mmCIF file of C-alpha atoms in Angstrom:
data_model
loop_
_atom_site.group_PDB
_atom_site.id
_atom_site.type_symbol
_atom_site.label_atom_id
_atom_site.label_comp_id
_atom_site.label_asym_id
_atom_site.label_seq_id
_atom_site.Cartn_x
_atom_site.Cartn_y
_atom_site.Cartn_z
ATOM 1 C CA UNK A 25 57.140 64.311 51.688
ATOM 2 C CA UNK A 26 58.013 65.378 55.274
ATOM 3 C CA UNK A 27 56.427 63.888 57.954
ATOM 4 C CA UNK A 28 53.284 66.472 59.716
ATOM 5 C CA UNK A 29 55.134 66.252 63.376
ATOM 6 C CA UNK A 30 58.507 67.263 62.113
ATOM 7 C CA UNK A 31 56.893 70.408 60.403
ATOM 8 C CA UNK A 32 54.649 71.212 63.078
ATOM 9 C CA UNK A 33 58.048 71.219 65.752
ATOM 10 C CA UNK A 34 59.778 73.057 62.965
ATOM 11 C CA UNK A 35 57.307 75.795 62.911
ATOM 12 C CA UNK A 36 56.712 75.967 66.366
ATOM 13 C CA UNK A 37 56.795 79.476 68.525
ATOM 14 C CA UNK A 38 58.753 79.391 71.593
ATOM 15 C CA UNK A 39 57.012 81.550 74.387
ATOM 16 C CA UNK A 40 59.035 84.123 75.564
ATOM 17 C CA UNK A 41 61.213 83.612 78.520
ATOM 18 C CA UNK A 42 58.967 84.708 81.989
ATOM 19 C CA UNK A 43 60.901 87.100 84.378
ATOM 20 C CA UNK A 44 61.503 85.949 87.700
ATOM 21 C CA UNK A 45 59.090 87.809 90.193
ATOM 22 C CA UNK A 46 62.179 89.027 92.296
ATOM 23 C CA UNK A 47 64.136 90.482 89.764
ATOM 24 C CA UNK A 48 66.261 93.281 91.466
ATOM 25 C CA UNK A 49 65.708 96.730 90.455
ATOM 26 C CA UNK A 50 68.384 99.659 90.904
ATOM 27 C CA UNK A 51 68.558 103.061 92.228
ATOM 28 C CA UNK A 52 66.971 105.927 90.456
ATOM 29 C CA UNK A 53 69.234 108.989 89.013
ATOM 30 C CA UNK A 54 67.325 110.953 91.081
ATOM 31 C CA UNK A 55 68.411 109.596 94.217
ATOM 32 C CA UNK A 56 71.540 108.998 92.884
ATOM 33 C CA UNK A 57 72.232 112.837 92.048
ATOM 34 C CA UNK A 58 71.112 113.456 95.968
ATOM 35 C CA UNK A 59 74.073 111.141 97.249
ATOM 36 C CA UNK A 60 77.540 112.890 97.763
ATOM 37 C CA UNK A 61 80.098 112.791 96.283
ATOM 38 C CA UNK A 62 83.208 113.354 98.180
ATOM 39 C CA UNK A 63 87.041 114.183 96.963
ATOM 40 C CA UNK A 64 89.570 111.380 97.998
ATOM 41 C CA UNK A 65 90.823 113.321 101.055
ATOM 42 C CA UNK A 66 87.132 114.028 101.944
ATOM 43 C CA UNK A 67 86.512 110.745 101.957
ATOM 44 C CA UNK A 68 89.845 109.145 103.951
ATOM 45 C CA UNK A 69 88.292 111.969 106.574
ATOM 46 C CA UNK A 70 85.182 111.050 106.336
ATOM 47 C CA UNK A 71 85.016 106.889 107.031
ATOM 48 C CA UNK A 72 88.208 105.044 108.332
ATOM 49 C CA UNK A 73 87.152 102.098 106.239
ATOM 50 C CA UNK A 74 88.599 103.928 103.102
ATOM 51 C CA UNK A 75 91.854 105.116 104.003
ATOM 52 C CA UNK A 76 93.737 102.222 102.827
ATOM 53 C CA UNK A 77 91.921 102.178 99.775
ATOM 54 C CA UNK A 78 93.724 103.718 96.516
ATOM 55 C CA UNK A 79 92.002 102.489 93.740
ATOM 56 C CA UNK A 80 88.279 102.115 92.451
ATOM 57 C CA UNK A 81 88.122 98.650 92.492
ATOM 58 C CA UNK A 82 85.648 98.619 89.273
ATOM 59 C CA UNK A 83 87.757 100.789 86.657
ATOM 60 C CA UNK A 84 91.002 100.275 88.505
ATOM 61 C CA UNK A 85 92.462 103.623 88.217
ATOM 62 C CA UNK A 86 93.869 105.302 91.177
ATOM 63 C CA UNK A 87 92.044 108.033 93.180
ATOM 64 C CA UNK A 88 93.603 111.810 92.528
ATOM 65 C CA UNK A 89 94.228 114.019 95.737
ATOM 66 C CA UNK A 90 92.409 116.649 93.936
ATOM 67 C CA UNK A 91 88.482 116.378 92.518
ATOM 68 C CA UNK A 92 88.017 116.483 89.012
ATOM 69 C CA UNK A 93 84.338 116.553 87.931
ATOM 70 C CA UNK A 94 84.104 113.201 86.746
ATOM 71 C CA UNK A 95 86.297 111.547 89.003
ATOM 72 C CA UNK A 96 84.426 112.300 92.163
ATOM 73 C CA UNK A 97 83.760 109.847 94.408
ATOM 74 C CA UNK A 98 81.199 108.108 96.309
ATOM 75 C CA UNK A 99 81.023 106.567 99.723
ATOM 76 C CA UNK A 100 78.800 103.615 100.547
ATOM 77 C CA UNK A 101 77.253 104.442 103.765
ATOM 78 C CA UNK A 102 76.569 100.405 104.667
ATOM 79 C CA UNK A 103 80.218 99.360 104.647
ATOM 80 C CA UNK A 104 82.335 102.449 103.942
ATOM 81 C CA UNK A 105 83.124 100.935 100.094
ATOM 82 C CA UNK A 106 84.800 103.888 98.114
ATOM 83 C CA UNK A 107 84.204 103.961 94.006
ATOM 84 C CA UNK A 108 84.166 106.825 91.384
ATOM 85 C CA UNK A 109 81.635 108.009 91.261
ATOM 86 C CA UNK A 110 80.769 107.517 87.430
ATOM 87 C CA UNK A 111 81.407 103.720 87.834
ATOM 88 C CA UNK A 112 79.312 103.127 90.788
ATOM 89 C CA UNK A 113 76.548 104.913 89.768
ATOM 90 C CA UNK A 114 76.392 102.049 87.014
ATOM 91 C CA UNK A 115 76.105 99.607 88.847
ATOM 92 C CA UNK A 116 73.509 101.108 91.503
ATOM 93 C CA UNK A 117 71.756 101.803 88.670
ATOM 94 C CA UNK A 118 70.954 98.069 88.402
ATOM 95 C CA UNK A 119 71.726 96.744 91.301
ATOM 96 C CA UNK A 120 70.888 97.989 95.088
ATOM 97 C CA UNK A 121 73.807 96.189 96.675
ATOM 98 C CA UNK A 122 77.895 97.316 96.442
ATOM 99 C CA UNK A 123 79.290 95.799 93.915
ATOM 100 C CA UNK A 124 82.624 94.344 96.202
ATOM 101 C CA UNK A 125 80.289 93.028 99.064
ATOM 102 C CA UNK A 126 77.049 93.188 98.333
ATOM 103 C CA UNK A 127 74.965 94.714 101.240
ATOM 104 C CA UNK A 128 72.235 96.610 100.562
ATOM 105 C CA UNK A 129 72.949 100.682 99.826
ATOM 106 C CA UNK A 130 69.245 101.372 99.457
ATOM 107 C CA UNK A 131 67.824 101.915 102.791
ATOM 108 C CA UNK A 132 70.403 104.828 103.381
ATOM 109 C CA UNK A 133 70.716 106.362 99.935
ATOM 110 C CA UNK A 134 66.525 106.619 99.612
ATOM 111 C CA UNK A 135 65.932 108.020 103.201
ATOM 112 C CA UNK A 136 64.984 111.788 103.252
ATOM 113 C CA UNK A 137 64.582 113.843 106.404
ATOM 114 C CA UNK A 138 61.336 113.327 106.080
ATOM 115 C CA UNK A 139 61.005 109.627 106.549
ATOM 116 C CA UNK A 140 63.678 109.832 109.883
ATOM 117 C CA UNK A 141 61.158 109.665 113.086
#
């Protein structure tokens, strides 16, 4: 016969694991789709910061002189970051931070005209 405590643990539900009451939450596609997208060039012009930069530094491939739809890129506004678009978009989706430094995106992606005083 098996002992009652060793059934009773056996049997036993675990409660289900509590989410922390900070846990981050990302960008919306919506704001996403409102964000430019730049071609390489447009973006060397557009922030210093990326003009040494040749590669997105999540998928690794090199940037193309010329836009092609699903290699267009996107410009942090914080710190001037530079990603494909497709692969950032990931991660912003989750996250509100860049994925190389991590300072905050949101603040700039989220503000419309109409919140600027």
């Amino acid at each position: 016969m098996i002992p009652h405590h060793l059934v009773w643990h056996y049997f036993t539900v675990v409660p289900p694991l509590q989410l922390e009451q900070n846990v981050e939450i990302g960008i919306d596609n919506i704001a996403l789709m409102t964000w430019p997208t730049f071609t390489y060039a447009e973006a060397r012009s557009q922030d210093p910061r990326a003009v040494n930069v040749i590669c997105c530094s999540i998928c690794l491939v090199n940037y193309e002189e010329e836009q092609v739809e699903d290699k267009a890129l996107r410009l942090l506004p914080e710190c001037g970051h530079l990603f494909h678009a497709t692969c950032v978009d990931m991660w912003l989706r989750w996250r509100q931070t860049c994925p190389l430094c991590r300072s905050l995106v949101v603040n700039r992606v989220l503000q419309t005209p109409s919140d600027e005083v």
